Coordinates of C-alpha atoms in Angstrom, one line a residue:
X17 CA -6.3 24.3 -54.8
X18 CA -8.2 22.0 -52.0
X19 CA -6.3 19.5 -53.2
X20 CA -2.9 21.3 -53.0
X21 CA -4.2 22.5 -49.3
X22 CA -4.5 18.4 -48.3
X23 CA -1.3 18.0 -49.8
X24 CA 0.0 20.6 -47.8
X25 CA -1.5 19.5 -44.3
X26 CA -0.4 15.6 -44.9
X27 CA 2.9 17.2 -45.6
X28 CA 2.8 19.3 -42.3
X29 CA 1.6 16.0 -40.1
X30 CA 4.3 13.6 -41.7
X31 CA 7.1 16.7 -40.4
X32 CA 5.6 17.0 -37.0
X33 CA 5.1 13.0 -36.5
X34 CA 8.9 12.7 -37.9
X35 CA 9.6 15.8 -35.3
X36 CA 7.9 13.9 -32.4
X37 CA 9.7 11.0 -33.3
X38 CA 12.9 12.5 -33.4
X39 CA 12.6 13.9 -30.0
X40 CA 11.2 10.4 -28.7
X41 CA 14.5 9.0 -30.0
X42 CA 16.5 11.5 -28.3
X43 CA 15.0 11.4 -25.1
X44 CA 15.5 7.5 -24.9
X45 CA 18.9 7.7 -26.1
X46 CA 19.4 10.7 -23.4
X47 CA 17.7 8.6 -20.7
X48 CA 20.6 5.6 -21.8
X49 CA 23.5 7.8 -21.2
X50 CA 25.6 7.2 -17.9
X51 CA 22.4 5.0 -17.1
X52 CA 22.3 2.0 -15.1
X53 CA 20.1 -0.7 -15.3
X54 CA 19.7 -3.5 -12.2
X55 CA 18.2 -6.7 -12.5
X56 CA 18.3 -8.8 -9.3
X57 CA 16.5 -12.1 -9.4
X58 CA 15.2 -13.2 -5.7
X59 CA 13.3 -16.3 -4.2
X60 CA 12.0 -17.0 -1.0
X61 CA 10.7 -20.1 0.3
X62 CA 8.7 -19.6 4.0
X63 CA 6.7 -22.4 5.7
X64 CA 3.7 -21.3 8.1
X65 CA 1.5 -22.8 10.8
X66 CA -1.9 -21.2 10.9
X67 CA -4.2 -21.7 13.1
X68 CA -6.9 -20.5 11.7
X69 CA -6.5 -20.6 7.6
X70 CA -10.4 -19.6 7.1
X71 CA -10.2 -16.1 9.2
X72 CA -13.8 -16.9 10.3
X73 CA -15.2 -18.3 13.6
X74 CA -14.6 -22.0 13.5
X75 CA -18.2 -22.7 15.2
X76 CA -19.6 -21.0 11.1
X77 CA -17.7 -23.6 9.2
X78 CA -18.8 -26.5 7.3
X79 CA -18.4 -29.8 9.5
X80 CA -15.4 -31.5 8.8
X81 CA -13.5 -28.0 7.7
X82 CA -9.9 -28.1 9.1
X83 CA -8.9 -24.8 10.3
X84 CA -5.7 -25.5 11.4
X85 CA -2.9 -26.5 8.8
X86 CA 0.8 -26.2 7.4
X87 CA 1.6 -24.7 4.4
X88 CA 4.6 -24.1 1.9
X89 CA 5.0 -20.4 0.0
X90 CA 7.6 -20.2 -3.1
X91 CA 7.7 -16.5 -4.3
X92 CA 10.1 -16.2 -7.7
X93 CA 10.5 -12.6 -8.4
X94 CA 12.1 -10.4 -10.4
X95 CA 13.0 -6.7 -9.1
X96 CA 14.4 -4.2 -12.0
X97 CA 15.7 -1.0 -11.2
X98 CA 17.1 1.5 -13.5
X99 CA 18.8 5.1 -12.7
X100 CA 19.9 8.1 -15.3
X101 CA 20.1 11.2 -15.9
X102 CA 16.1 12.0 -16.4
X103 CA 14.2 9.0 -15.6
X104 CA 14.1 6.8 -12.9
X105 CA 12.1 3.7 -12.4
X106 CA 11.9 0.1 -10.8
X107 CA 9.3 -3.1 -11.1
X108 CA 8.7 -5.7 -9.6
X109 CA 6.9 -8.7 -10.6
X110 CA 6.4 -12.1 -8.4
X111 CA 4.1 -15.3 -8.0
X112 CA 3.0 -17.2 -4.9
X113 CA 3.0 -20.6 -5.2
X114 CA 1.6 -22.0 -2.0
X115 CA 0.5 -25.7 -0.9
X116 CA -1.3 -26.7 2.0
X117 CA -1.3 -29.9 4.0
X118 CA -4.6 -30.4 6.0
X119 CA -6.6 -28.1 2.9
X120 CA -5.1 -29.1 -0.4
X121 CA -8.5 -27.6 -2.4
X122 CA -6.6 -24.3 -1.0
X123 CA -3.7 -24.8 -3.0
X124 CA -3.3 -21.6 -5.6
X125 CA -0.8 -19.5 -7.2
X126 CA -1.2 -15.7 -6.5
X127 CA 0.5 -12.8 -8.3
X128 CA 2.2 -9.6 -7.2
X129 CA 3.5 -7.0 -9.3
X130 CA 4.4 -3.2 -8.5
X131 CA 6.2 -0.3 -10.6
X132 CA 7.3 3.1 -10.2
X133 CA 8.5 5.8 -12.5
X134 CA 10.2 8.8 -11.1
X135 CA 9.5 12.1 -14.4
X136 CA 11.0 14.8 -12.0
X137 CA 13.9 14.8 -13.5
X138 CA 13.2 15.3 -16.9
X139 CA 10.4 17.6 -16.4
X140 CA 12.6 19.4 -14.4
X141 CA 14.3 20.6 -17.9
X142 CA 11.4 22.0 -18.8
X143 CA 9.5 23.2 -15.4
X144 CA 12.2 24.2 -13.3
X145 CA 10.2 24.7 -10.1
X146 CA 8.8 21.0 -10.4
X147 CA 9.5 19.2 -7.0
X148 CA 8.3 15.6 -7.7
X149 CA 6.4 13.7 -10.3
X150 CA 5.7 10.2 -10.6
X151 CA 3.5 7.2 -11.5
X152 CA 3.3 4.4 -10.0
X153 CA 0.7 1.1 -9.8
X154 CA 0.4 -2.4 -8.2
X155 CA -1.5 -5.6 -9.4
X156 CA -2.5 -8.7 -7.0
X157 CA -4.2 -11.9 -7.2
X158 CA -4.7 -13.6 -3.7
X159 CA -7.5 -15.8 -1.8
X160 CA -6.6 -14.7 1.2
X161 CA -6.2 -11.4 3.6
X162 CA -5.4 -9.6 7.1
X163 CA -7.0 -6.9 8.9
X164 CA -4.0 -4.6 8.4
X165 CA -2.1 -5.0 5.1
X166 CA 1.0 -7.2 6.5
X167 CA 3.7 -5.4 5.1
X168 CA 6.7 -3.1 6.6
X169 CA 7.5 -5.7 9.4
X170 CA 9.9 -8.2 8.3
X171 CA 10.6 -8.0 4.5
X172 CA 10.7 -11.6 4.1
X173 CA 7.2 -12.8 5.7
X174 CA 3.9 -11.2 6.3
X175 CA 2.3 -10.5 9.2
X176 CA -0.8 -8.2 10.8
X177 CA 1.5 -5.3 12.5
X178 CA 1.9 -2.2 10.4
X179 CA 1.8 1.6 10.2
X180 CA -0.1 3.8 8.0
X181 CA -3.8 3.3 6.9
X182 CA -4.2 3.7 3.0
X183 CA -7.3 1.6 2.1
X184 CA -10.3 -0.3 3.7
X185 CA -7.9 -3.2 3.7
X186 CA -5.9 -1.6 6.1
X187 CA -8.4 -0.4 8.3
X188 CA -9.3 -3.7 10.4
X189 CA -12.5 -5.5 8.9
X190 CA -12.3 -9.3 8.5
X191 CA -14.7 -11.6 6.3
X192 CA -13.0 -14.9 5.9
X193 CA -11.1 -16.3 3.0
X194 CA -12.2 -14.6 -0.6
X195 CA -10.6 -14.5 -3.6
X196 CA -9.7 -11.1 -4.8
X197 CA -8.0 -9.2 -7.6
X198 CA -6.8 -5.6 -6.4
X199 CA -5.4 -3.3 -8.9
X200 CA -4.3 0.8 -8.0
X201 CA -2.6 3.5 -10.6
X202 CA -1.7 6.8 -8.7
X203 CA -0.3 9.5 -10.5
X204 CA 1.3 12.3 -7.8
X205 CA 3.2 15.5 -8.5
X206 CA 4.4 18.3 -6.5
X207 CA 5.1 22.6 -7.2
X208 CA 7.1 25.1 -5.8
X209 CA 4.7 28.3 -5.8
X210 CA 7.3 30.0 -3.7
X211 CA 10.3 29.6 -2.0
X212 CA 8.3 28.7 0.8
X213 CA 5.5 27.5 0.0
X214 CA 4.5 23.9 -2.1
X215 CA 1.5 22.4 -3.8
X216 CA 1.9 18.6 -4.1
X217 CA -1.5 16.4 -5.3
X218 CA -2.3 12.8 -6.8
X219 CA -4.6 11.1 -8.4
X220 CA -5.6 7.3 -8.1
X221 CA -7.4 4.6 -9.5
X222 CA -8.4 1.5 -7.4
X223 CA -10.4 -1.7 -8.4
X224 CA -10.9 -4.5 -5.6
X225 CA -12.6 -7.5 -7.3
X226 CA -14.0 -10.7 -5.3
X227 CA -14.2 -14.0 -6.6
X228 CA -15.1 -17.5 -4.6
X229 CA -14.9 -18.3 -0.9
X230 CA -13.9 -20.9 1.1
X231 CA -15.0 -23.0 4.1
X232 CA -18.6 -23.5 3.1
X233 CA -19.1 -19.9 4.2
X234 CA -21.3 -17.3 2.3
X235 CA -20.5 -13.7 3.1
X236 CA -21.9 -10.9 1.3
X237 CA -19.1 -9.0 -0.7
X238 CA -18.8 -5.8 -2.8
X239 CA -16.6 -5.1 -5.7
X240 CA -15.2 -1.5 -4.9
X241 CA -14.0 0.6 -7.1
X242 CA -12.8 4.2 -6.7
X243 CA -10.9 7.6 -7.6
X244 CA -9.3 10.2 -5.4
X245 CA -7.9 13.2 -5.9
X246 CA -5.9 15.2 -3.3
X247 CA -4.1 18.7 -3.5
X248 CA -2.3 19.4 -0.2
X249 CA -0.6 23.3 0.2
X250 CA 2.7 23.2 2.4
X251 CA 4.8 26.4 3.7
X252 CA 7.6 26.4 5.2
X253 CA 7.9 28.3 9.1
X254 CA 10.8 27.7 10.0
X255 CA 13.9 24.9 9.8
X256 CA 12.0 23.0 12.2
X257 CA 8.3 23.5 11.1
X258 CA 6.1 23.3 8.6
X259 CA 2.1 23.8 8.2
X260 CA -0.6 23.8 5.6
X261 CA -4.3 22.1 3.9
X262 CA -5.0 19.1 2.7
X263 CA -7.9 18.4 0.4
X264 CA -9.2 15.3 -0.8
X265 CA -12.4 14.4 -2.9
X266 CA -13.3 10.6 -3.2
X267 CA -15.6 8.6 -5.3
X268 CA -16.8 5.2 -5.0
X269 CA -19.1 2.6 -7.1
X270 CA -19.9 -0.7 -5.2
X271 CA -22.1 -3.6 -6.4
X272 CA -22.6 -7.0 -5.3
X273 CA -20.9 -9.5 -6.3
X274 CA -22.0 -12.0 -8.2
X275 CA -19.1 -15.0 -8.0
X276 CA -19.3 -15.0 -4.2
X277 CA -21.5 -17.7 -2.4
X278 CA -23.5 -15.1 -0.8
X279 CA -25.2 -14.3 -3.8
X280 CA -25.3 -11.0 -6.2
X281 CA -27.3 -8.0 -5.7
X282 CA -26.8 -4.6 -4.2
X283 CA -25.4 -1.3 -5.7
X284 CA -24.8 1.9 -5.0
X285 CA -22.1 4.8 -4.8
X286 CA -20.9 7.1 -2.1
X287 CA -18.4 10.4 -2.2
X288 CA -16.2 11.9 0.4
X289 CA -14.9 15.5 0.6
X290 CA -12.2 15.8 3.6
X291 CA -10.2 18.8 4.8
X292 CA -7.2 18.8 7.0
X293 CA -5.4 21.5 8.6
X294 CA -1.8 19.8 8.6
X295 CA 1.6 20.4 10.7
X296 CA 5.1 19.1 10.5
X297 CA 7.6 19.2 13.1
X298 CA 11.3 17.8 13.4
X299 CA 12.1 18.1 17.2
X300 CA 15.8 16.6 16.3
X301 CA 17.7 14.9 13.9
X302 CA 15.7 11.8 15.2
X303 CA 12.4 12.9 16.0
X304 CA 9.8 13.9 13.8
X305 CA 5.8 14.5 13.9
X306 CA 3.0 15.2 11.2
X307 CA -0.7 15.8 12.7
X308 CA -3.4 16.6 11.0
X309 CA -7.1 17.1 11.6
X310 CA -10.2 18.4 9.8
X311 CA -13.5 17.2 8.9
X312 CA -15.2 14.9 6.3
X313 CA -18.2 15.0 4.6
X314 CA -20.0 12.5 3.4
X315 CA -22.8 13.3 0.6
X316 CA -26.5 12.0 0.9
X317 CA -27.1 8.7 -0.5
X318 CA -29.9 8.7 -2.8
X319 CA -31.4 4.8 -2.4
X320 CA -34.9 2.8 -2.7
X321 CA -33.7 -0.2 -0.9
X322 CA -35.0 0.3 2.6
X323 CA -31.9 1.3 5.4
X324 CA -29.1 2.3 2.3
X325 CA -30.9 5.8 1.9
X326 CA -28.6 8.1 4.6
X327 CA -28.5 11.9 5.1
X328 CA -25.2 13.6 4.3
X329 CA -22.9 13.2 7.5
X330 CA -20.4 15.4 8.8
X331 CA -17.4 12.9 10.4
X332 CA -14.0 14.7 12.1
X333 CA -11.2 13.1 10.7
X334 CA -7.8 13.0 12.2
X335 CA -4.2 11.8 10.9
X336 CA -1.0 11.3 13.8
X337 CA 2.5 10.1 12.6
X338 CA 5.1 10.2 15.2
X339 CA 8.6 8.8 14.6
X340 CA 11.9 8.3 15.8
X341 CA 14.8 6.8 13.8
X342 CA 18.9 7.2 13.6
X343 CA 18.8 8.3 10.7
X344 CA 16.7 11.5 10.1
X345 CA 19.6 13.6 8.7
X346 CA 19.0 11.7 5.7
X347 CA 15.6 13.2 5.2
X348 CA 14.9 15.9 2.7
X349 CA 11.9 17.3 5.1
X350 CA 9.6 17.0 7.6
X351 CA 7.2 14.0 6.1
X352 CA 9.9 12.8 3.6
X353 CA 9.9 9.2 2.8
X354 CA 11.2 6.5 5.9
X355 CA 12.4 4.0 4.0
X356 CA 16.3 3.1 3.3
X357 CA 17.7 5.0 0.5
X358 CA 17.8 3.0 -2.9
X359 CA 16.8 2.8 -6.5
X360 CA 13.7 1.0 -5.4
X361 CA 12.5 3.5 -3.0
X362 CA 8.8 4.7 -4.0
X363 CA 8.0 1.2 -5.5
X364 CA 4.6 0.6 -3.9
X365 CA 5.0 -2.6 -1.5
X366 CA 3.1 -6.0 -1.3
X367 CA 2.3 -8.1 1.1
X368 CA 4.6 -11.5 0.2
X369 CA 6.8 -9.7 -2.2
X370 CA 10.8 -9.1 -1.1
X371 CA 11.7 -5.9 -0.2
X372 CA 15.0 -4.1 0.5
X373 CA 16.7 -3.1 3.4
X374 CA 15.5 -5.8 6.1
X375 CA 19.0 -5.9 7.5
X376 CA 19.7 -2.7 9.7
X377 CA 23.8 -2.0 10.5
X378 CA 24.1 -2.2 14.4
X379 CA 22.6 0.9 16.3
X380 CA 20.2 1.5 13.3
X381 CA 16.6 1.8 14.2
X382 CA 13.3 3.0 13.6
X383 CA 9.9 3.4 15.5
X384 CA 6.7 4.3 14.0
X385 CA 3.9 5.6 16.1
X386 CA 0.2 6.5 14.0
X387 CA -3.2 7.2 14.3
X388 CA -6.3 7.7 11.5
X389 CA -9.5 8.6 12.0
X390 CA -11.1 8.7 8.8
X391 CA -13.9 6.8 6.1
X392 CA -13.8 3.9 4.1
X393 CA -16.0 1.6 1.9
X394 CA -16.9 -1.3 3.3
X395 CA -16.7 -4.2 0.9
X396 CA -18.2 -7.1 3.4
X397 CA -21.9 -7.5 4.7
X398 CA -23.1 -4.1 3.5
X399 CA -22.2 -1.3 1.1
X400 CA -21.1 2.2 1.7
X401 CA -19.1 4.4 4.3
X402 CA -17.1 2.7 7.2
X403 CA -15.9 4.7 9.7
X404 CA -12.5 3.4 11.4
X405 CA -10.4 4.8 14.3
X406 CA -6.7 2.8 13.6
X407 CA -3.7 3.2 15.6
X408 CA -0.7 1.6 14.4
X409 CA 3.0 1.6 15.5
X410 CA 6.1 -0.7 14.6
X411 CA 10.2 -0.9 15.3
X412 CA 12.6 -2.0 13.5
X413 CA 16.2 -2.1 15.4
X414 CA 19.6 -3.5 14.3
X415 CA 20.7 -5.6 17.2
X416 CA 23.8 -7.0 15.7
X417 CA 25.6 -6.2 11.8
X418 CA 23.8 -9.9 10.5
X419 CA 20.5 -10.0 12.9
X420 CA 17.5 -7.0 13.1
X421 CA 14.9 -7.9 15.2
X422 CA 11.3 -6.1 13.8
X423 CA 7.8 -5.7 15.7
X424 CA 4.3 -4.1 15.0
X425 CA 0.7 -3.6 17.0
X426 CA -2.3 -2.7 15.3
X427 CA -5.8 -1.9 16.9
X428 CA -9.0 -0.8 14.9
X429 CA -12.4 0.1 16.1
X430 CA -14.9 0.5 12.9
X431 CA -18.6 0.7 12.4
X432 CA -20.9 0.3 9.5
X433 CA -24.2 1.6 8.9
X434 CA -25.9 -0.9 6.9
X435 CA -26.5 -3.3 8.4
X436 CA -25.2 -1.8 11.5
X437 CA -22.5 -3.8 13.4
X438 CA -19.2 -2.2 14.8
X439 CA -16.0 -4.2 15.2
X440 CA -12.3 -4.3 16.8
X441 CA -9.1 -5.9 15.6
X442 CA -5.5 -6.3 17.4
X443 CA -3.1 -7.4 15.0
X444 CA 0.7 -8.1 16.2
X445 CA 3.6 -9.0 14.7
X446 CA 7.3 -9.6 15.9
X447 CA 10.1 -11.7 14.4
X448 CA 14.2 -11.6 13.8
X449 CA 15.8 -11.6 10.3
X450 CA 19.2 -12.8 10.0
X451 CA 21.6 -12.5 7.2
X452 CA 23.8 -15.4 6.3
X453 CA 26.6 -14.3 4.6
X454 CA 25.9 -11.1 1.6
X455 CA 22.6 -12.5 -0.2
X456 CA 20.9 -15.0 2.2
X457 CA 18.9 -13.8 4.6
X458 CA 16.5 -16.3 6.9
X459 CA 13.5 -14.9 9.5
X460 CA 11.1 -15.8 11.8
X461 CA 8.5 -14.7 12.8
X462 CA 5.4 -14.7 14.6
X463 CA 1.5 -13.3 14.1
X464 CA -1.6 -13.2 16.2
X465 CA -5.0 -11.6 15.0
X466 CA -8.1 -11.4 16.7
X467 CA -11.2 -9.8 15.6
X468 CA -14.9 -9.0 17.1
X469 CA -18.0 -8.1 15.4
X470 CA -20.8 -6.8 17.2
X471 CA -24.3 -7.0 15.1
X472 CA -23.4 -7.7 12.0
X473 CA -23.7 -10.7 9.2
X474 CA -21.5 -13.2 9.2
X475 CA -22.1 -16.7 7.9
X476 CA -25.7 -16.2 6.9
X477 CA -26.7 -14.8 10.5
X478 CA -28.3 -11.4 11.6
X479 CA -27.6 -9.4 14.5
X480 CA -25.4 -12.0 15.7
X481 CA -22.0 -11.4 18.1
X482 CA -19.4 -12.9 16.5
X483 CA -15.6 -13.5 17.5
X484 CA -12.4 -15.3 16.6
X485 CA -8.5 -15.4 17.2
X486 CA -5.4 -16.8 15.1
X487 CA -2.0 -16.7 14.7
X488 CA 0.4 -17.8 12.4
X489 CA 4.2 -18.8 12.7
X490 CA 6.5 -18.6 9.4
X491 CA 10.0 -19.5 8.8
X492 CA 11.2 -17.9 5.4
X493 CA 14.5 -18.3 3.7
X494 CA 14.9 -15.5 0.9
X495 CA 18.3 -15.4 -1.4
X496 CA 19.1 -12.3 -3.8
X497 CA 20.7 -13.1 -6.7
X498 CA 23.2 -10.9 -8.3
X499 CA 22.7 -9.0 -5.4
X500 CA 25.1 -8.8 -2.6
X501 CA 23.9 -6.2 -0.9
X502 CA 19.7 -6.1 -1.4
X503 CA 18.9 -7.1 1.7
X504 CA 21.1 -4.3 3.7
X505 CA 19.4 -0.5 4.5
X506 CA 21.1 2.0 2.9
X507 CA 23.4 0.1 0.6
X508 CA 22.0 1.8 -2.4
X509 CA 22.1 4.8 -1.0
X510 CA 25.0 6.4 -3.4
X511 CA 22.9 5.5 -6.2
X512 CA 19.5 7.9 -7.2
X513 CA 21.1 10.7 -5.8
X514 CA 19.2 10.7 -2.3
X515 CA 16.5 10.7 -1.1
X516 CA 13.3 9.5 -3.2
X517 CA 11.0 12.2 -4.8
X518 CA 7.6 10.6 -4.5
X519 CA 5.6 11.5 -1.5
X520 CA 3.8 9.7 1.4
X521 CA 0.6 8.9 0.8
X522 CA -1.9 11.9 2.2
X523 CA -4.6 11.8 4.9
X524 CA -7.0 10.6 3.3
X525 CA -5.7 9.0 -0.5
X526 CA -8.3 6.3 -2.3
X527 CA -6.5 2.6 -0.7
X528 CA -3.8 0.8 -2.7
X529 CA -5.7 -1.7 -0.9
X530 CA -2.3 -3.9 0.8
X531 CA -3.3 -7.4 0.9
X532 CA -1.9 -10.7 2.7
X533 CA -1.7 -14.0 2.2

C-alpha cells in the first residue's frame, strides 16, 4: 500500500512537471507570435584629451606621473530588443577598449552590459489591475569614474553633467582612479488599488567592488553593498495633479578593501528608513513638476573602533524634478518616463555605452531641472552615511533635422562623519551631435570637473585641504548597423505600444551606481 501511495505521488509530480512544461511551451510560443525581434550591432570610436587622467591633485602623485594624456576608446556593442504580445525586453552588452599615449600601464578593456524585461503584459492576463512589472540589471567593469554618473548628455560620449541622483556615484565624491566592478538587479512593480489611487514598489540589489589604483596613490576604499526596498502610494486629484508617500528602507554592508593600496581593514553596516510626502503637477503639455520631502532616519551604529560608533540621526530629505519638454503629450502621467519612445526604453543606461535617440527633429527639446537632499554610503576615506545636497539640470534641443546641441551642470555639497571632511563638485558638460546621413552620427563635446575636500584623507594625509580641476575634450564617431534610424528620438515610437511601463527611479532607491570612464 506505501508502495502503491509512492507510485501514486511520482505519478502525480511527472503530470504536474509535464503540465508546467506544457504551459512553459505555450507561453514561449505565445510570446513568438506577431513578435519582433531587433538586433542592431553599433561601434563608436571617440578620442579624448584629459587633463587630468588620475582625478587626484597632481601635487599627491608619484614624481614623474603624467597627468595629462590622449587616449583612444573603441566600444563594440550589441543592443537586442524584442516586442510581442506579453513580453517585452532589450539588452545590451559592450566592451571598452581604450589606449593611452602618455600612460600606456593605463591601457584596459572595460565592460558594460544592461537588460530589461517588461512582465506587465502577461501578468496583466492574469492580474488585470497590474500597472507595471519589470526586471531589469546592469554589470560594469571600469578603472575609472566622475563625480556625477556621465550619462544623459550626449549619447555618444561621457561627460560630468547630468540629472537625477540614484547612488553615491552620482552624488559628487571623487577618490582618484580605482578599479571597480559595479553590479545592480531591481525588480519594480506597480497596483491599481483603485481607480484613483496606485501602489508601485521595487526592490534592488547593488554590489560596488574596488580593485587597484593608480598614480602611486593609496586611498582608503570600501566595497559597498546594499538592498532597498521602496513602496510609494499615488492618488490621483485631479487631471493635473497628483499626491501621495513614499517609503523606503535601505541596508548596507561595507568593509575595507583589501586589493586597494591603502590597505584592508574596516567593517561595518548602516540602515536608512526615509519617508516622503510626494506631489506631481503638469502645469501644461510642456511643463511638469514632482517634489517631494520627508525625513530620514538613520539607525545607531553599534562600533568598537573609536569615532565609527554614532547615535541614530534624524536627516530631512528632499527630492525637486522640474521639466520642460515639447513633447509632454506623449506622457502617460505626471512622473512618466522622459526618454524617447522605443523598444529600448527602461534599459538602465551606462556611462560609454550607445544610447538612442541623440538626434532631436528641429524644435524638439528638453530641460531638466533637480535637486536631492538625501544619504549615501560613502565608499572612500571612511565608512558609513554621507550626506549630499545635489542639484542637477541638463537640455537637450534640436537646432537643426541632422545637428542637437546637449548641455548639463552639476553641483554637490557632501559631508562625512568619519573622518570628518565635507566637499563640493561642479561638473559641466556641453557638446553638439550631428548625424551624417541615417546611421552615422559624430559629436563633440567638452567636460570640466572640479572638486574640493575640506578635512579629509587623501593620499595618505589627515585633516588636510585638498583641491583639483580637469577637463576633458572627446570627439566620438558612433555608426548603427542595421539600424537606420537608432540614433533619431522617437523613431521607434510606433513600436511597444507607447510609452514605457517601468518607472523612474524613487526618492531615495539603493544606487545603480552610474560610472564613467
Amino acid at each position: 500500500m506505501s508502495l502503491s501511495y509512492r507510485d501514486t505521488g511520482l505519478v502525480n509530480r511527472r503530470s504536474f512537471i509535464a503540465l508546467l512544461s506544457l504551459v512553459f511551451l505555450q507561453w514561449v510560443i505565445e510570446s513568438m507570435v506577431l513578435a519582433e525581434t531587433r538586433i542592431i550591432p553599433a561601434l563608436s570610436v571617440t578620442g579624448t584629451y584629459d587633463s587630468n587622467v588620475f582625478y587626484t591633485p597632481k601635487s599627491l602623485l608619484s614624481p614623474g606621473t603624467k597627468p595629462e594624456d590622449y587616449y583612444a576608446m573603441i566600444t563594440p556593442q550589441i543592443i537586442a530588443s524584442h516586442t510581442g504580445s506579453s513580453i517585452t525586453g532589450s539588452l545590451s552588452v559592450g566592451a571598452l577598449v581604450t589606449k593611452y599615449v602618455n600612460n600606456p600601464s593605463l591601457d584596459y578593456t572595460g565592460i558594460n552590459a544592461s537588460g530589461m524585461v517588461d512582465l506587465r503584459n502577461y501578468v496583466y492576463k492574469f492580474v488585470p489591475r497590474i500597472e507595471s512589472l519589470s526586471v531589469m540589471g546592469t554589470y560594469q567593469y571600469t578603472p575609472s569614474m566622475s563625480a556625477f554618473g556621465a550619462s544623459g548628455v550626449g549619447s555618444m560620449s561621457g561627460g560630468f553633467g547630468t540629472v537625477g541622483v540614484v547612488g553615491p556615484l552620482d552624488a559628487g565624491l571623487v577618490a582618484s582612479r580605482v578599479s571597480m566592478q559595479n553590479i545592480m538587479a531591481m525588480i519594480t512593480g506597480g497596483y491599481r488599488l483603485t481607480p484613483v489611487t496606485s501602489m508601485s514598489g521595487n526592490f534592488s540589489y547593488t554590489q560596488l567592488k574596488f580593485g587597484n589604483q593608480s598614480g602611486g596613490l593609496n586611498n582608503q576604499f570600501f566595497d559597498t553593498s546594499g538592498q532597498t526596498g521602496v513602496v510609494t502610494l499615488t492618488t490621483r486629484l485631479s487631471a493635473r495633479d497628483s499626491v501621495g508617500t513614499t517609503t523606503t528602507l535601505s541596508h548596507f554592508e561595507q568593509s575595507g578593501s583589501s586589493s586597494t593600496t591603502g590597505g584592508g581593514g574596516g567593517s561595518g553596516s548602516f540602515t536608512t528608513i526615509n519617508g516622503m510626502l510626494n506631489w506631481g503637477r503638469q502645469w501644461s503639455r510642456e511643463f511638469n513638476t514632482s517634489l517631494s520631502g520627508g525625513g530620514l532616519l538613520t539607525l545607531p551604529i553599534e562600533s568598537q573602533i573609536p569615532g565609527e560608533k554614532i547615535k541614530s540621526q534624524l536627516t530631512p530629505t528632499a527630492l525637486a524634478l522640474l521639466s520642460y519638454t515639447s513633447y509632454s503629450e506623449t506622457l502617460k502621467a505626471a512622473g512618466a518616463s522622459l526618454s524617447s519612445l522605443s523598444p529600448f526604453e527602461g534599459l538602465p543606461p551606462l556611462a560609454g555605452s550607445l544610447q538612442p535617440g541623440a538626434i532631436f527633429a528641429p524644435g524638439r527639446y528638453n530641460a531638466t531641472l533637480s535637486y536631492n537632499l538625501s544619504v549615501f554610503p560613502s565608499y572612500a576615506f571612511g565608512a558609513g552615511p554621507m550626506k549630499a545636497h545635489v542639484i542637477g539640470a541638463n537640455a537637450t534641443a534640436g537646432l537643426t533635422s541632422n545637428l542637437t546641441a546637449n548641455g548639463g551642470l552639476n553641483y554637490s555639497h557632501g559631508s562625512i562623519n568619519t573622518p570628518a571632511s565635507t566637499f563640493d563638485t561642479v561638473g559641466l558638460t556641453g557638446g553638439l551631435n550631428y548625424l551624417f546621413g541615417s546611421s552615422f552620427v559624430g559629436s563633440i563635446t567638452y567636460s570640466w570637473l572640479y572638486f574640493a575636500n575640506s578635512g579629509g584623507i587623501q593620499g595618505g594625509t589627515v585633516g588636510e585641504d585638498i583641491a583639483f580641476s580637469k577637463k576633458m575634450i572627446m570627439v566620438s564617431l558612433s555608426y548603427a548597423f542595421n539600424s537606420r534610424q537608432f540614433f533619431r528620438a522617437g523613431s521607434f515610437s510606433s513600436i511597444g505600444g507607447g510609452a514605457s511601463n517601468s518607472p523612474t527611479p524613487s526618492p531615495n532607491p539603493i544606487p545603480d551606481m552610474k560610472l564613467t570612464n
